[in-house]
Amino acid sequence: DPYADDPVRHPALKVNSQRPFNAEPPPELLTENYITPNPIFFTRNHLPVPNLEPETYRLHVVGPPGCQSLSLSLDDLYQFPKHEVTVTLQCAGNRRSEMTQFKEVKGLEWNAGAISTARWAGARLCDVLAKAGHQLRETEAHVCFEGLDSDPTGTAYGASIPLARAMDPEAEVLLAYEMNGQPLPRDHGFPVRVVVPGVVGARHVKWLGKVSVEPEESYSHWQRRDYKGFSPSVDWDTVDFDSAPSIQELPVQSAITEPKDGETVQSGEVTIKGYAWSGGGRAIVRVDVSLDGGLTWQVAELNGEEQRPRKAWAWRLWQLQAPVPAGKKELNIVCKAVDDSYNVQPDSVAPIWNLRGVLSNAWHRVHVRVTP
Ligand code: MTE
Ligand code: MO
């Protein structure tokens, strides 16, 4: 069993797949803290978790002709200026189960918990690339990452981001060795992972073994044959993965974490909680909540850390306390967020459904009963 050496996990996690391990925190725990505690941070593994020795660990940095290649130990990485940033990481498949309810898709059944937030620390990728002699040139190029996790044929997990993002100090791309003040837990990439603020989880390569600058995107399955969006009309017979760009920045997202779907709430007053986040550093400017399926709306209070414009890498938590309209036996609670480009979420799943069930960001809906 290649998974026999996987780490022990927190019992509160809701497991979507044991081998490889995929799990999300229950919604009410997810928004209990602004920073997600490491043991309940959602986990998305495609392969067995490698067991790496910090003493012998080396990161290989490979450049195009004219650049130096580096082999960096953990101590070498610690010599670069330590950079810290709070970043929300979201899987492209977050809320996939709502797409499945509309029409079958291929993928893990994530609810709204394939998203978490941590304070990451490490070396900036731009500093490491600069040390290898890289400059941002006119030509389009990509920074490819390879994990040290691999399948039985030896194929490693891989992904890439454009060189322009990697070289931009303001983009704050990290080779992270700390998560919330601790060494990375094994499930989250010990000893080093990539953190790409504002970008889909799939590019945050864990157990990082190799960084290389290439003229083309990564040839990895997960860059080329997965994590792409398609029209609802595209099926597995007609899909052409080369026709769509790889997902990088994610669209605006929000979800309700309390109350839970199917719950019964007291009459009088109801408290509704959730999270909101957008990709590309776009800040959340507003969250609207409806108790009547979207006929009327109230504005929720935004909590958590205020985000910098264009560098809003982390989520806002939000809350609304509202009177339950007299005589109501049930509530159709809905939330939707607006980011600082005034992007909004679509009202339903049907027009954004896709065969892989990615980019699921329709208005989030929760149905509850009211005790008389
Ligand atoms: N990196 C490696 N090496 N192997 C993986 O399976 N999964 C990716 C990404 N990095 C993955 C990886 C995906 S799809 C996501 S969503 C994030 O890691 C999840 O990070 P987390 O498990 O720390 O939450
Ligand atoms: Mo993912």
Coordinates of C-alpha atoms and ligand atoms in Angstrom, one line a residue:
D1 CA 0.0 0.0 0.0
P2 CA 1.8 3.2 -1.2
Y3 CA -0.4 5.1 1.3
A4 CA 0.7 3.2 4.4
D5 CA 3.1 5.9 5.4
D6 CA 0.6 8.8 5.1
P7 CA 0.3 11.0 8.2
V8 CA -2.4 10.8 10.9
R9 CA -5.2 13.2 10.3
H10 CA -7.6 15.3 12.5
P11 CA -10.9 13.4 13.2
A12 CA -13.1 16.4 12.5
L13 CA -12.2 16.5 8.8
K14 CA -14.9 15.3 6.4
V15 CA -13.1 12.7 4.2
N16 CA -13.9 12.7 0.5
S17 CA -11.3 10.1 -0.4
Q18 CA -8.9 8.2 1.8
R19 CA -6.3 7.1 -0.8
P20 CA -5.2 9.6 -2.0
F21 CA -6.3 11.7 1.1
N22 CA -8.8 14.4 0.4
A23 CA -10.8 16.1 3.1
E24 CA -12.4 19.3 4.2
P25 CA -13.3 20.9 7.5
P26 CA -17.0 21.0 8.5
P27 CA -18.4 24.5 7.6
E28 CA -19.0 25.6 11.2
L29 CA -15.3 25.0 12.0
L30 CA -14.1 26.6 8.8
T31 CA -15.3 30.1 9.8
E32 CA -14.6 29.8 13.5
N33 CA -11.2 31.3 13.0
Y34 CA -9.9 33.8 10.5
I35 CA -6.7 31.8 10.2
T36 CA -7.5 28.1 9.7
P37 CA -5.7 26.0 12.3
N38 CA -3.2 23.6 10.5
P39 CA -4.9 20.3 11.6
I40 CA -8.2 21.2 9.9
F41 CA -6.9 23.0 6.8
F42 CA -8.5 21.3 3.8
T43 CA -6.2 18.7 2.2
R44 CA -6.1 17.9 -1.5
N45 CA -3.6 15.1 -2.5
H46 CA -3.4 13.4 -5.8
L47 CA -0.8 10.9 -4.7
P48 CA 0.7 9.4 -1.6
V49 CA 2.4 11.8 0.8
P50 CA 6.2 11.6 0.5
N51 CA 8.3 11.3 3.7
L52 CA 11.2 13.8 3.1
E53 CA 14.3 14.2 5.3
P54 CA 14.9 17.9 6.0
E55 CA 18.7 17.3 6.2
T56 CA 19.1 15.8 2.7
Y57 CA 16.3 17.8 1.1
R58 CA 17.4 19.8 -2.0
L59 CA 15.4 22.1 -4.2
H60 CA 16.7 22.1 -7.8
V61 CA 16.4 25.4 -9.7
V62 CA 17.0 25.0 -13.4
G63 CA 17.2 27.9 -15.8
P64 CA 17.4 28.3 -19.5
P65 CA 20.8 28.6 -21.2
G66 CA 22.7 31.6 -19.7
C67 CA 21.3 31.1 -16.2
Q68 CA 22.8 29.2 -13.3
S69 CA 21.3 26.1 -11.9
L70 CA 21.0 25.9 -8.2
S71 CA 20.7 23.1 -5.7
L72 CA 19.4 24.6 -2.5
S73 CA 19.2 23.0 1.0
L74 CA 16.7 24.2 3.5
D75 CA 19.5 26.2 5.2
D76 CA 20.2 27.8 1.8
L77 CA 16.5 28.8 1.5
Y78 CA 16.6 30.3 5.0
Q79 CA 19.3 32.7 3.9
F80 CA 16.9 34.5 1.6
P81 CA 14.9 37.3 3.2
K82 CA 12.0 35.7 5.0
H83 CA 8.7 36.9 3.6
E84 CA 5.3 36.4 5.3
V85 CA 1.9 36.7 3.8
T86 CA -1.7 35.6 4.7
V87 CA -3.2 33.7 1.7
T88 CA -6.4 31.9 1.1
L89 CA -6.0 28.7 -0.9
Q90 CA -9.0 27.4 -2.8
C91 CA -9.3 24.2 -4.8
A92 CA -10.8 24.6 -8.3
G93 CA -13.3 21.9 -7.3
N94 CA -14.6 23.7 -4.2
R95 CA -18.5 23.4 -4.1
R96 CA -18.4 20.8 -6.9
S97 CA -21.2 18.8 -5.2
E98 CA -23.6 21.6 -6.2
M99 CA -22.7 21.0 -9.9
T100 CA -23.2 17.3 -9.4
Q101 CA -26.7 17.9 -8.1
F102 CA -27.5 19.7 -11.4
K103 CA -25.8 17.2 -13.6
E104 CA -23.2 14.5 -13.2
V105 CA -19.5 15.6 -13.3
K106 CA -16.2 13.8 -12.9
G107 CA -14.4 14.6 -9.6
L108 CA -14.3 14.5 -5.9
E109 CA -17.5 15.6 -4.1
W110 CA -16.3 18.8 -2.4
N111 CA -18.8 20.8 -0.4
A112 CA -18.0 24.4 0.5
G113 CA -14.9 23.5 2.5
A114 CA -12.2 23.1 -0.1
I115 CA -10.8 26.5 0.9
S116 CA -8.7 27.6 3.9
T117 CA -6.5 30.4 5.0
A118 CA -3.0 30.4 6.5
R119 CA -0.1 32.7 7.3
W120 CA 2.7 31.4 5.1
A121 CA 6.4 32.3 5.4
G122 CA 9.3 31.5 3.1
A123 CA 11.6 32.8 0.5
R124 CA 10.2 34.9 -2.4
L125 CA 10.4 33.0 -5.7
C126 CA 11.6 36.2 -7.4
D127 CA 14.6 36.4 -5.0
V128 CA 15.5 32.7 -5.7
L129 CA 15.1 33.2 -9.5
A130 CA 17.2 36.4 -9.4
K131 CA 19.9 34.5 -7.6
A132 CA 19.9 32.0 -10.5
G133 CA 20.4 35.0 -12.8
H134 CA 16.8 35.4 -14.1
Q135 CA 15.5 38.5 -15.6
L136 CA 12.0 39.2 -16.9
R137 CA 12.4 39.1 -20.6
E138 CA 10.0 40.1 -23.3
T139 CA 9.4 36.6 -24.4
E140 CA 6.6 34.6 -22.8
A141 CA 7.8 32.1 -20.4
H142 CA 6.5 29.9 -17.5
V143 CA 7.9 28.7 -14.2
C144 CA 7.3 25.0 -13.9
F145 CA 7.1 23.3 -10.5
E146 CA 7.5 19.6 -9.8
G147 CA 6.5 17.8 -6.6
L148 CA 8.4 14.9 -5.0
D149 CA 5.2 12.9 -4.8
S150 CA 4.8 10.4 -7.7
D151 CA 2.6 7.7 -9.0
P152 CA 3.7 4.0 -9.5
T153 CA 5.1 4.9 -13.0
G154 CA 7.3 7.7 -11.4
T155 CA 5.2 10.6 -12.8
A156 CA 5.4 13.5 -10.4
Y157 CA 2.7 16.1 -9.6
G158 CA 3.4 19.3 -11.6
A159 CA 2.1 22.7 -12.5
S160 CA 3.2 26.1 -13.8
I161 CA 2.6 29.8 -13.6
P162 CA 3.6 32.6 -16.0
L163 CA 7.1 34.0 -15.4
A164 CA 5.7 37.5 -15.2
R165 CA 3.8 36.6 -12.0
A166 CA 6.8 34.7 -10.6
M167 CA 9.2 37.6 -11.1
D168 CA 6.8 40.3 -9.8
P169 CA 7.8 41.1 -6.2
E170 CA 4.3 42.6 -5.6
A171 CA 2.7 39.2 -6.5
E172 CA 4.4 37.7 -3.4
V173 CA 4.9 34.2 -4.8
L174 CA 6.6 32.2 -2.0
L175 CA 8.6 29.1 -1.6
A176 CA 7.0 28.5 1.8
Y177 CA 8.6 26.5 4.6
E178 CA 6.3 27.7 7.4
M179 CA 2.5 27.6 7.8
N180 CA 1.1 29.5 10.8
G181 CA 4.5 29.7 12.5
Q182 CA 5.1 26.0 12.2
P183 CA 7.2 23.9 9.7
L184 CA 4.7 22.8 7.0
P185 CA 2.7 19.8 8.1
R186 CA 3.4 16.7 5.9
D187 CA 0.0 16.9 4.2
H188 CA 0.6 20.5 3.2
G189 CA 4.0 20.0 1.5
F190 CA 6.8 19.5 4.1
P191 CA 9.4 20.8 3.8
V192 CA 8.7 23.3 1.0
R193 CA 5.7 24.2 -1.1
V194 CA 4.8 27.0 -3.6
V195 CA 2.2 29.6 -2.5
V196 CA 0.8 31.7 -5.3
P197 CA -1.5 34.3 -3.8
G198 CA -4.8 34.8 -5.7
V199 CA -4.3 31.7 -7.8
V200 CA -6.1 28.4 -7.9
G201 CA -4.8 25.7 -5.4
A202 CA -3.5 23.4 -8.1
R203 CA -0.5 25.7 -8.8
H204 CA 0.6 25.7 -5.1
V205 CA 2.8 22.7 -5.6
K206 CA 3.7 20.8 -2.4
W207 CA 6.8 18.8 -1.6
L208 CA 8.6 21.0 -4.1
G209 CA 11.6 19.3 -5.8
K210 CA 12.2 21.3 -8.9
V211 CA 11.6 24.8 -10.3
S212 CA 12.5 25.5 -13.9
V213 CA 11.9 28.3 -16.3
E214 CA 10.5 27.0 -19.6
P215 CA 9.2 28.5 -22.9
E216 CA 5.9 26.5 -22.5
E217 CA 3.5 25.7 -19.6
S218 CA 4.2 22.6 -17.6
Y219 CA 3.5 19.4 -19.6
S220 CA 1.9 17.9 -16.4
H221 CA -1.5 16.2 -16.7
W222 CA -2.8 18.7 -14.1
Q223 CA -1.7 21.7 -16.1
R224 CA -2.8 20.5 -19.6
R225 CA -5.6 17.9 -19.1
D226 CA -7.3 19.1 -16.0
Y227 CA -8.2 22.4 -14.1
K228 CA -9.7 24.1 -17.2
G229 CA -13.2 25.5 -17.7
F230 CA -15.6 24.6 -20.5
S231 CA -19.0 25.5 -21.9
P232 CA -22.0 23.5 -20.4
S233 CA -22.4 22.1 -24.0
V234 CA -19.0 20.3 -23.9
D235 CA -19.0 16.6 -22.9
W236 CA -16.3 13.9 -22.7
D237 CA -16.7 13.0 -26.4
T238 CA -16.2 16.6 -27.6
V239 CA -13.8 18.1 -25.0
D240 CA -10.6 19.6 -26.4
F241 CA -8.3 20.4 -23.4
D242 CA -5.9 22.4 -25.7
S243 CA -8.7 24.8 -26.6
A244 CA -9.0 26.3 -23.0
P245 CA -6.5 28.2 -20.9
S246 CA -5.3 26.6 -17.6
I247 CA -7.1 28.1 -14.6
Q248 CA -4.9 30.6 -12.8
E249 CA -6.8 33.4 -11.0
L250 CA -10.1 32.3 -9.6
P251 CA -13.5 34.1 -9.9
V252 CA -15.3 35.7 -7.0
Q253 CA -16.6 33.3 -4.4
S254 CA -18.7 33.2 -1.2
A255 CA -20.6 30.6 0.8
I256 CA -22.7 30.3 3.9
T257 CA -21.2 28.2 6.7
E258 CA -24.0 28.7 9.4
P259 CA -26.7 27.7 9.6
K260 CA -26.3 24.4 7.7
D261 CA -28.7 23.2 5.0
G262 CA -31.6 21.3 6.5
E263 CA -31.1 22.8 10.0
T264 CA -33.9 24.1 12.1
V265 CA -33.5 27.7 13.5
Q266 CA -35.3 29.5 16.3
S267 CA -37.9 32.1 15.3
G268 CA -37.0 35.7 16.4
E269 CA -33.5 36.3 15.1
V270 CA -31.2 34.3 12.9
T271 CA -27.4 34.7 12.6
I272 CA -25.9 33.8 9.3
K273 CA -22.1 33.4 8.8
G274 CA -19.8 32.6 5.9
Y275 CA -16.7 33.5 3.9
A276 CA -16.0 35.5 0.7
W277 CA -12.9 35.7 -1.4
S278 CA -11.9 36.6 -5.0
G279 CA -8.8 35.6 -7.1
G280 CA -6.1 37.8 -8.5
G281 CA -5.8 40.0 -5.3
R282 CA -9.3 41.5 -5.9
A283 CA -10.8 42.6 -2.6
I284 CA -14.3 41.7 -1.4
V285 CA -16.3 45.0 -1.3
R286 CA -19.7 43.6 -0.2
V287 CA -21.6 40.5 0.6
D288 CA -25.4 40.5 0.1
V289 CA -27.6 38.0 1.9
S290 CA -31.3 37.1 1.2
L291 CA -33.7 35.2 3.5
D292 CA -36.3 34.8 0.7
G293 CA -34.4 33.1 -2.1
G294 CA -33.1 36.3 -3.6
L295 CA -36.2 38.6 -3.7
T296 CA -34.9 41.0 -1.1
W297 CA -31.3 41.5 0.2
Q298 CA -29.4 42.8 3.2
V299 CA -25.8 43.7 3.4
A300 CA -23.6 41.5 5.7
E301 CA -20.9 42.8 8.1
L302 CA -17.4 42.0 6.9
N303 CA -15.0 40.7 9.5
G304 CA -11.4 39.6 9.5
E305 CA -8.4 41.3 8.2
E306 CA -8.9 44.4 6.0
Q307 CA -7.3 43.6 2.6
R308 CA -5.0 45.8 0.5
P309 CA -6.3 46.9 -2.9
R310 CA -4.9 44.6 -5.7
K311 CA -3.2 42.5 -3.0
A312 CA -6.3 41.1 -1.3
W313 CA -4.9 37.6 -1.0
A314 CA -7.0 36.4 1.9
W315 CA -10.7 35.9 2.5
R316 CA -13.1 38.0 4.6
L317 CA -15.4 36.3 7.0
W318 CA -18.9 37.8 7.2
Q319 CA -22.0 37.8 9.4
L320 CA -25.6 39.0 9.3
Q321 CA -27.9 39.1 12.3
A322 CA -31.5 39.5 11.0
P323 CA -35.0 39.2 12.4
V324 CA -36.9 36.2 11.1
P325 CA -40.0 37.6 9.4
A326 CA -43.1 36.8 11.5
G327 CA -45.0 33.8 10.4
K328 CA -42.2 32.3 8.3
K329 CA -42.0 28.5 8.5
E330 CA -38.9 28.2 6.4
L331 CA -36.1 30.4 5.0
N332 CA -34.3 30.2 1.7
I333 CA -31.0 31.8 2.7
V334 CA -28.8 33.0 -0.2
C335 CA -25.4 34.8 -0.3
K336 CA -23.4 36.5 -3.1
A337 CA -20.3 38.5 -3.0
V338 CA -19.0 41.5 -5.0
D339 CA -15.3 42.1 -5.6
D340 CA -13.5 45.4 -6.3
S341 CA -13.8 44.9 -10.1
Y342 CA -17.5 44.7 -9.4
N343 CA -17.5 41.0 -10.5
V344 CA -20.5 39.2 -9.1
Q345 CA -21.4 35.5 -8.7
P346 CA -23.9 33.9 -11.2
D347 CA -27.4 33.2 -9.7
S348 CA -27.5 29.5 -10.6
V349 CA -25.3 26.5 -11.6
A350 CA -26.9 25.7 -15.0
P351 CA -25.1 28.3 -17.1
I352 CA -21.7 27.6 -15.5
W353 CA -21.9 23.8 -15.3
N354 CA -18.9 22.1 -16.8
L355 CA -17.9 18.4 -17.1
R356 CA -15.1 18.6 -14.6
G357 CA -17.2 20.5 -12.0
V358 CA -14.6 23.3 -11.5
L359 CA -15.2 27.1 -10.9
S360 CA -18.5 26.4 -9.0
N361 CA -19.4 29.9 -7.7
A362 CA -23.1 30.3 -8.1
W363 CA -25.1 32.0 -5.3
H364 CA -24.8 29.8 -2.3
R365 CA -28.2 28.6 -1.0
V366 CA -29.2 27.1 2.3
H367 CA -32.7 26.0 3.2
V368 CA -33.7 26.0 6.9
R369 CA -36.9 25.4 8.9
V370 CA -38.1 27.8 11.6
T371 CA -39.4 26.5 14.9
P372 CA -42.8 28.2 15.6
Ligands
MTE1 N1 1.2 19.5 -5.0 C1 1.6 18.2 -5.1 N2 2.9 18.0 -5.1 N3 0.7 17.2 -5.2 C2 -0.7 17.5 -5.1 O1 -1.5 16.5 -5.2 N4 -2.5 19.2 -5.1 C3 -2.7 20.5 -5.5 C4 -1.9 21.5 -4.8 N5 -0.5 21.1 -4.8 C5 -1.1 18.8 -5.0 C6 -0.1 19.8 -4.9 C7 -4.1 20.9 -5.4 S1 -5.2 20.5 -6.6 C8 -4.6 21.8 -4.4 S2 -6.1 22.4 -4.3 C9 -3.6 22.2 -3.3 O2 -2.3 21.6 -3.4 C10 -4.2 21.8 -1.9 O3 -3.3 22.2 -0.9 P1 -3.5 21.7 0.6 O4 -3.7 20.2 0.6 O5 -2.4 22.2 1.4 O6 -4.8 22.3 1.0
MO2 MO -7.3 21.4 -6.3

